[in-house]
């Protein structure tokens, strides 16, 4: 229990629960959680955008690698085996 929500007597026992303060406390907690969720949603959107960009870059690089590999295959003749009949 939040100590700000209770009033204690001279013995330290709970005398009154400040129910009027509960609503304000709950609203503050809700607003704090809501702000955190909004920040997380912004971060997620940014991460998605970066992920899409990185995915496009990887696909582009894969296509370039494929192209270079194909060029190397064409330019390098297949190795020939020499048979020694001695």
Coordinates of C-alpha atoms in Angstrom, one line a residue:
X1 CA 0.0 0.0 0.0
X2 CA 1.2 3.5 -0.8
X3 CA 2.0 5.3 2.4
X4 CA 0.6 8.5 1.0
X5 CA -2.8 7.0 0.9
X6 CA -3.2 6.4 4.6
X7 CA -3.3 8.5 7.7
X8 CA -1.9 6.8 10.8
X9 CA -2.8 7.5 14.4
X10 CA -0.4 8.1 17.2
X11 CA 0.3 4.4 17.6
X12 CA 1.2 4.0 13.9
X13 CA -2.0 2.1 13.1
X14 CA -3.9 3.0 9.9
X15 CA -6.6 5.5 10.9
X16 CA -8.0 6.6 7.6
X17 CA -7.5 5.5 4.0
X18 CA -7.5 8.5 1.7
X19 CA -9.7 7.1 -1.0
X20 CA -9.9 10.6 -2.6
X21 CA -6.2 10.3 -3.4
X22 CA -6.5 6.8 -5.0
X23 CA -8.1 8.2 -8.2
X24 CA -5.4 10.8 -8.7
X25 CA -2.7 8.2 -8.1
X26 CA -4.3 5.7 -10.5
X27 CA -4.7 8.4 -13.1
X28 CA -1.0 9.4 -12.8
X29 CA 0.1 5.7 -13.1
X30 CA -2.2 5.3 -16.1
X31 CA -0.8 8.4 -17.8
X32 CA 2.8 7.2 -17.1
X33 CA 2.1 3.8 -18.6
X34 CA 0.4 5.4 -21.6
X35 CA 3.4 7.6 -22.3
X36 CA 5.7 4.6 -22.1
X37 CA 3.5 2.7 -24.5
X38 CA 3.5 5.6 -27.0
X39 CA 7.3 5.8 -26.7
X40 CA 7.5 2.0 -27.4
X41 CA 5.2 2.3 -30.4
X42 CA 7.5 5.0 -31.8
X43 CA 10.5 2.9 -31.2
X44 CA 8.9 -0.1 -32.8
X45 CA 7.9 1.9 -35.9
X46 CA 11.5 3.2 -36.2
X47 CA 12.9 -0.3 -35.9
X48 CA 10.4 -1.7 -38.5
X49 CA 11.5 1.1 -40.9
X50 CA 15.2 0.3 -40.3
X51 CA 14.6 -3.4 -40.7
X52 CA 12.8 -2.8 -44.0
X53 CA 15.8 -0.7 -45.2
X54 CA 18.3 -3.4 -44.1
X55 CA 16.3 -6.1 -45.7
X56 CA 16.3 -4.1 -49.0
X57 CA 20.1 -3.6 -48.7
X58 CA 20.7 -7.3 -48.0
X59 CA 18.5 -8.3 -51.1
X60 CA 20.5 -5.8 -53.2
X61 CA 23.8 -7.2 -52.0
X62 CA 22.6 -10.8 -52.6
X63 CA 21.7 -9.9 -56.2
X64 CA 25.1 -8.2 -56.7
X65 CA 26.9 -11.3 -55.3
X66 CA 24.8 -13.6 -57.6
X67 CA 25.8 -11.4 -60.6
X68 CA 29.5 -11.5 -59.7
X69 CA 29.3 -15.2 -59.1
X70 CA 27.7 -15.7 -62.5
X71 CA 30.4 -13.5 -64.2
X72 CA 33.2 -15.5 -62.5
X73 CA 31.6 -18.8 -63.6
X74 CA 31.6 -17.6 -67.2
X75 CA 35.1 -16.1 -67.2
X76 CA 36.8 -19.0 -65.5
X77 CA 37.0 -22.1 -67.7
X78 CA 36.4 -25.4 -66.0
X79 CA 39.6 -27.1 -64.9
X80 CA 40.9 -29.7 -67.2
X81 CA 42.2 -33.1 -66.1
X82 CA 45.3 -34.4 -67.7
X83 CA 45.6 -38.2 -68.0
X84 CA 49.1 -39.5 -67.8
X85 CA 49.3 -42.8 -69.8
X86 CA 52.7 -44.0 -69.0

